[in-house]
PDB file of C-alpha atoms and ligand atoms in Angstrom:
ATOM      1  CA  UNK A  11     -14.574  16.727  34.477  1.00  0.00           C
ATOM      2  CA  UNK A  12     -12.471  13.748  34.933  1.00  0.00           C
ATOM      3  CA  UNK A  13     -15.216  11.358  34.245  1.00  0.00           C
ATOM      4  CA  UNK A  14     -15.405  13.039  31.057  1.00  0.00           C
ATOM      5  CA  UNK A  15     -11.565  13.123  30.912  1.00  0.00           C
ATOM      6  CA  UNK A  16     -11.669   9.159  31.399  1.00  0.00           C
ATOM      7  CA  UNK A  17     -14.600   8.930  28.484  1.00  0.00           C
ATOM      8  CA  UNK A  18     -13.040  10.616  26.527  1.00  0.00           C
ATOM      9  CA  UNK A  19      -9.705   8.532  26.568  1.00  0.00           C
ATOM     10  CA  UNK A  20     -12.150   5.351  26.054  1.00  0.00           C
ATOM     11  CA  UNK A  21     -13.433   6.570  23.304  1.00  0.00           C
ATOM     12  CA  UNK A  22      -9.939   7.372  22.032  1.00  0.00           C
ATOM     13  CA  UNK A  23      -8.728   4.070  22.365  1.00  0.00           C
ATOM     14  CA  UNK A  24     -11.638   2.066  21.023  1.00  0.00           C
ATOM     15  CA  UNK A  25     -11.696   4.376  17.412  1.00  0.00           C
ATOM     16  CA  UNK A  26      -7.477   3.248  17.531  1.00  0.00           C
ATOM     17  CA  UNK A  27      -8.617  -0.564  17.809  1.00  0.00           C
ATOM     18  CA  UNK A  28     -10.782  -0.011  15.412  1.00  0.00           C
ATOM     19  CA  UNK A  29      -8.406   1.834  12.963  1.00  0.00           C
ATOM     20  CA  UNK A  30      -6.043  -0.962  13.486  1.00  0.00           C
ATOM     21  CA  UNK A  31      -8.143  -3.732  13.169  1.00  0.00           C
ATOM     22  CA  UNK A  32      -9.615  -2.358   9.599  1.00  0.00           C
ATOM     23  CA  UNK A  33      -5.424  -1.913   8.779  1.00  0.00           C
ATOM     24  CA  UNK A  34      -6.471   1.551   6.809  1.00  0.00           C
ATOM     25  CA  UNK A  35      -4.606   5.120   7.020  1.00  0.00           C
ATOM     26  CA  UNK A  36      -5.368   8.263   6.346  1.00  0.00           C
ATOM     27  CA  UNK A  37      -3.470  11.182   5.506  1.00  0.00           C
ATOM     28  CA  UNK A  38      -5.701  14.482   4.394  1.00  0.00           C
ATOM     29  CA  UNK A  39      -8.109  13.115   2.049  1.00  0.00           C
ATOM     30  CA  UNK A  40      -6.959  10.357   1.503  1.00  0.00           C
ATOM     31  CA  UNK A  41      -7.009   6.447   2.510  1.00  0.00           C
ATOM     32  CA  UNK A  42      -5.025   4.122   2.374  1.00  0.00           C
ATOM     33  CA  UNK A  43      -6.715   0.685   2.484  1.00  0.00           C
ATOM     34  CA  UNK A  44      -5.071  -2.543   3.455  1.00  0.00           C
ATOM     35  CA  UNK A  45      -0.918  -2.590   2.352  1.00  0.00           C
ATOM     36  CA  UNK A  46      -0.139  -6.276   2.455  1.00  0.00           C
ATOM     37  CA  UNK A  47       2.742  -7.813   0.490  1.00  0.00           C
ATOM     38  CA  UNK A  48       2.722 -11.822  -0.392  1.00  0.00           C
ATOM     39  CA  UNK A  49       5.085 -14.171   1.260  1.00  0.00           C
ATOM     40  CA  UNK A  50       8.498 -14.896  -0.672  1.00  0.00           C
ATOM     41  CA  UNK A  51      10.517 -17.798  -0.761  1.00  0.00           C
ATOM     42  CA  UNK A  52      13.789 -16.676   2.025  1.00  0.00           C
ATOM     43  CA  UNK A  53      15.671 -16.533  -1.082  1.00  0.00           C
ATOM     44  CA  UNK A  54      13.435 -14.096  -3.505  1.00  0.00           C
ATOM     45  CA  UNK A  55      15.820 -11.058  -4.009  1.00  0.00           C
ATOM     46  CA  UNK A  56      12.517  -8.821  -4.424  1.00  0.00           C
ATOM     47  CA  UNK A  57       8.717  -8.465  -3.062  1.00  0.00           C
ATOM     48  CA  UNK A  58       6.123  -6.195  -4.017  1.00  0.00           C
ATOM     49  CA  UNK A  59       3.625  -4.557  -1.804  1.00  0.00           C
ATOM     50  CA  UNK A  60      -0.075  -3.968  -3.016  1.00  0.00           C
ATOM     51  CA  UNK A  61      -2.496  -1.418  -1.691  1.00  0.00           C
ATOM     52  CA  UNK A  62      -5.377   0.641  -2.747  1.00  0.00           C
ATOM     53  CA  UNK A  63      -5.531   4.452  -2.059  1.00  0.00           C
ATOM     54  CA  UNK A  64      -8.893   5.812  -2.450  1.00  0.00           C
ATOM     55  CA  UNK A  65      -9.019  10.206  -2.667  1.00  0.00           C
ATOM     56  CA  UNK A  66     -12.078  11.272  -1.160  1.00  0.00           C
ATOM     57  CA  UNK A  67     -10.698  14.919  -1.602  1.00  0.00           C
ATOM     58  CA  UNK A  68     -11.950  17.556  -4.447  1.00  0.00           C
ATOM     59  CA  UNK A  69      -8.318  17.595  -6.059  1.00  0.00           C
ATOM     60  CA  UNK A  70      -6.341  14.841  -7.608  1.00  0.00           C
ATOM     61  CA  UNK A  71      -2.843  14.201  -5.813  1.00  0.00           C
ATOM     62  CA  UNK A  72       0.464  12.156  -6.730  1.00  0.00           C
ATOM     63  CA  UNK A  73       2.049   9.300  -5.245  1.00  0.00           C
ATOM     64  CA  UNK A  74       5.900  10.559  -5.893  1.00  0.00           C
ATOM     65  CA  UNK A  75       8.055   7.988  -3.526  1.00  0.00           C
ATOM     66  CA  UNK A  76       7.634   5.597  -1.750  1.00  0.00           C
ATOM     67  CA  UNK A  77      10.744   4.095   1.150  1.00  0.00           C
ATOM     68  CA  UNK A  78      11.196   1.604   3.614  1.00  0.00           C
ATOM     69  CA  UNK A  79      13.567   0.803   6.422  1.00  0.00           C
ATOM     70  CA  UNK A  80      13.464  -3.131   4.952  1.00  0.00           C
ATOM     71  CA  UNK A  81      14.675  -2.493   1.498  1.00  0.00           C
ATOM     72  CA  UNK A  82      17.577  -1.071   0.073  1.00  0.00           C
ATOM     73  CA  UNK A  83      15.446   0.220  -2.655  1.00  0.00           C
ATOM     74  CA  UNK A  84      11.597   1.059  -3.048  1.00  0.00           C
ATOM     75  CA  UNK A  85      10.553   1.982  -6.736  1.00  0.00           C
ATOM     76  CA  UNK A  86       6.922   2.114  -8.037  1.00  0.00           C
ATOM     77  CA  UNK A  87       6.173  -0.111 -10.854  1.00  0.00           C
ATOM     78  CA  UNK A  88       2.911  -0.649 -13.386  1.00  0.00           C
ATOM     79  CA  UNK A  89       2.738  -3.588 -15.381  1.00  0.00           C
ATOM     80  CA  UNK A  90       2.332  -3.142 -19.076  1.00  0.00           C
ATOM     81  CA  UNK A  91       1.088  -5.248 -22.200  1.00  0.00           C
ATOM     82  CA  UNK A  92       4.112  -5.402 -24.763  1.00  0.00           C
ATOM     83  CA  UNK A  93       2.935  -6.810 -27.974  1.00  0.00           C
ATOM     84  CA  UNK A  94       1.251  -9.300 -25.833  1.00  0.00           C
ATOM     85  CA  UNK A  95       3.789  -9.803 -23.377  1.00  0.00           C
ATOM     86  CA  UNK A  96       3.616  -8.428 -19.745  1.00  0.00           C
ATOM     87  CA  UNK A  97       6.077  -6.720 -18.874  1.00  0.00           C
ATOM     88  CA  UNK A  98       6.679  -3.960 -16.060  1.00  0.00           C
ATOM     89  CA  UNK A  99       8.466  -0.889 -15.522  1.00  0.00           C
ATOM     90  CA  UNK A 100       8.898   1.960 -13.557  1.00  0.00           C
ATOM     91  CA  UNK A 101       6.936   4.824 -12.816  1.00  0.00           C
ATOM     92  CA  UNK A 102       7.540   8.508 -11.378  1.00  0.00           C
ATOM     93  CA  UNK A 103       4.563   8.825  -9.851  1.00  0.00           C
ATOM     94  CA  UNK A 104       0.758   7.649  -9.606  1.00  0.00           C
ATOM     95  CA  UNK A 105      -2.071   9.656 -10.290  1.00  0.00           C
ATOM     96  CA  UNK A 106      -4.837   9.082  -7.190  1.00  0.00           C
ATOM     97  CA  UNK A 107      -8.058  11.092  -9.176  1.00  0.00           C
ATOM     98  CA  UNK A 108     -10.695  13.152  -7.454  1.00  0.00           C
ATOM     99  CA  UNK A 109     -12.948  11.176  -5.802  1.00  0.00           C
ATOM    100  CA  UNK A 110     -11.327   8.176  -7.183  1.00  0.00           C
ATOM    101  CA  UNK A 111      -8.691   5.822  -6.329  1.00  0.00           C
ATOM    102  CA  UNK A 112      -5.666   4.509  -7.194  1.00  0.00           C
ATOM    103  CA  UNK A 113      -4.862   0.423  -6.984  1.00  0.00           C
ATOM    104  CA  UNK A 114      -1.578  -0.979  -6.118  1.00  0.00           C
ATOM    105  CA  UNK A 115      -2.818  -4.704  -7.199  1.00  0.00           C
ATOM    106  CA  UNK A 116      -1.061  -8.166  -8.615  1.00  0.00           C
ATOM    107  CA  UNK A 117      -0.615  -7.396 -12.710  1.00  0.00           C
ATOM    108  CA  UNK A 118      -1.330  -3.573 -12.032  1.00  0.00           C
ATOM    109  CA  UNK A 119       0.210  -0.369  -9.947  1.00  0.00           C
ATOM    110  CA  UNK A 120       2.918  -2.351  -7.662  1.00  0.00           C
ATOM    111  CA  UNK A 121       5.784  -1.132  -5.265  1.00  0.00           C
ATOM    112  CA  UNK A 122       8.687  -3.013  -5.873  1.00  0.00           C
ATOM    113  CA  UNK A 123      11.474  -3.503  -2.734  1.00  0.00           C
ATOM    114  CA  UNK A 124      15.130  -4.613  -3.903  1.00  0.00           C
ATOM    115  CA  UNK A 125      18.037  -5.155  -1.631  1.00  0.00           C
ATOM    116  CA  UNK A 126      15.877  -6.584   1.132  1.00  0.00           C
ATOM    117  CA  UNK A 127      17.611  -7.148   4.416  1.00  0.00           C
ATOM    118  CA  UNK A 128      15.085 -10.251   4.386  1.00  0.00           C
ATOM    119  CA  UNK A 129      12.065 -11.445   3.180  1.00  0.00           C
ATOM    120  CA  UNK A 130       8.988 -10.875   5.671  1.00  0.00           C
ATOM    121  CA  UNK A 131       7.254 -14.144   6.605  1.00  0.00           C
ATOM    122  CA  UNK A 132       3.408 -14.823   6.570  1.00  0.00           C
ATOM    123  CA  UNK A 133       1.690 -12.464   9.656  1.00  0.00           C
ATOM    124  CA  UNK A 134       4.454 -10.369  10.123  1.00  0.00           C
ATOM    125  CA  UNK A 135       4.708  -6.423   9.174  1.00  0.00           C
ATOM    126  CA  UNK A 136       6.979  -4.115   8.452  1.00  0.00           C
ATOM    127  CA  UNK A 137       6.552   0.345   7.877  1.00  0.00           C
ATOM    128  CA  UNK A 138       6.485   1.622   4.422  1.00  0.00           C
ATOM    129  CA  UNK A 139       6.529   5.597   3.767  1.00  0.00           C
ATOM    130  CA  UNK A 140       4.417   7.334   0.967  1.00  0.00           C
ATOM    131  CA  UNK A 141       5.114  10.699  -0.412  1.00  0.00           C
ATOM    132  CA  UNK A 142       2.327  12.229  -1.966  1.00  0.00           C
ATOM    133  CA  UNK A 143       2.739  15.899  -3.776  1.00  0.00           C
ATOM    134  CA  UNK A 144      -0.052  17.641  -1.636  1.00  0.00           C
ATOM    135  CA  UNK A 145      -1.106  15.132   1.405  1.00  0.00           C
ATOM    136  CA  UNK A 146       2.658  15.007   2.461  1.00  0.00           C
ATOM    137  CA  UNK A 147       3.682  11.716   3.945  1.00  0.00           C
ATOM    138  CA  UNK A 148       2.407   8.605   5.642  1.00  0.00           C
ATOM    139  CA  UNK A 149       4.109   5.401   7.149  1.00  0.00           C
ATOM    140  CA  UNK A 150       1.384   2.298   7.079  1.00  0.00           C
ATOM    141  CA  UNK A 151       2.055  -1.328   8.193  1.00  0.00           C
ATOM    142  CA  UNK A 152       2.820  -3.320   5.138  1.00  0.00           C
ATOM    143  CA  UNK A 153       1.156  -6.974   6.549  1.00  0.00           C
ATOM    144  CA  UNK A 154       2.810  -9.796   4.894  1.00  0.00           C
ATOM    145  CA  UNK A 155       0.533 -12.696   3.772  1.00  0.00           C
ATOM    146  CA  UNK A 156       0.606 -15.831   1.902  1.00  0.00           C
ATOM    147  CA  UNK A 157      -2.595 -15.137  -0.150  1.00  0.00           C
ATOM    148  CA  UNK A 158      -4.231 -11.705  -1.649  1.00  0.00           C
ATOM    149  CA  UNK A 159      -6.924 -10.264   0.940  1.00  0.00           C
ATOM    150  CA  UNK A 160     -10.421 -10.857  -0.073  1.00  0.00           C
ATOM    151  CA  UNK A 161     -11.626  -7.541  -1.025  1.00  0.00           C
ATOM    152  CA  UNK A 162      -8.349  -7.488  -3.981  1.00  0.00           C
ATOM    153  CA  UNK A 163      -8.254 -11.239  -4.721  1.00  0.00           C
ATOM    154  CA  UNK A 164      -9.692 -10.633  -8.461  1.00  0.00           C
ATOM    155  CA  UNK A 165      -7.841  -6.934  -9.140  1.00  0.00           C
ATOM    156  CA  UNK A 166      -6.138  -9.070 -11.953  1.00  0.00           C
ATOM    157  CA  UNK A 167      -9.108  -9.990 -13.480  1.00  0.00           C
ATOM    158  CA  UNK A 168     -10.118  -5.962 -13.914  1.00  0.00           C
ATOM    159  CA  UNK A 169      -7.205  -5.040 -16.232  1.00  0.00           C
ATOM    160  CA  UNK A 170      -7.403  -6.368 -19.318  1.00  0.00           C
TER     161      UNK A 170
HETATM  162 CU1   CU B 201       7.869  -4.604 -10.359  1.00  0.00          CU
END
């Protein structure tokens, strides 16, 4: 009994290395793959924070809020072409579809933190909470970089 006891802890612990070395969450259906947020100058008065949240679920659900302990403000953004020019504004919620996803990218879906307390620096993190309409809430590590990750590097390049 406690040798399965002790296995079973093991096992425990090596699926929580694993969850935090692939930096991905989970709430219900969904996942929440890699938050990171690129490096600021000290001075910046805003950063953004880019993720991708992939619904593996039968229903579509809605990302409503979005706070963190860091910022005075968190607001969700989306980037829009204005006659040409780029402009961005915000957004009450985003739509993650049925077996789809919803990206939080450069020049696409972005959360946008005002009144920051400071900016984060390359390697650190720092908890953001999501509110979704039917998955509830989730806090993930927001891991502050000085370039995109690899698997979202070209996101841009996908929106036209
Ligand atoms: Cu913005």
């Amino acid at each position: 009994m406690s040798l399965f006891k002790s296995l079973f802890a093991a096992a425990a612990l090596l699926t929580l290395s694993f969850t935090a070395m692939a930096h991905e969450y989970q709430v219900g259906e969904l996942h929440i793959d890699h938050p990171w947020s690129r490096e600021m100058p000290p001075t910046a008065p805003t950063s953004a924070v880019y993720f991708i949240i992939h619904n593996k679920g039968a229903s579509a659900d809605r990302l409503l809020s979005v706070d963190t302990p860091v910022a005075g403000k968190a607001e969700m953004h989306e980037h829009i072409d204005q006659n040409g020019l780029m402009k961005m504004q915000q957004v009450q919620f985003v739509t993650v579809p049925a077996g789809g996803e919803a990206t939080f990218a450069p020049m696409a879906y972005h959360v946008m933190l005002f009144n920051l307390k400071q900016q984060g620096k390359d390697g650190e993190r720092f908890p953001l909470t999501l509110h979704f309409e039917k998955a509830g809430e989730v806090t993930v590590q927001v891991a502050v970089q000085k370039e995109a990750p690899a698997e979202q590097h070209d996101m841009s390049q996908h929106k036209n």
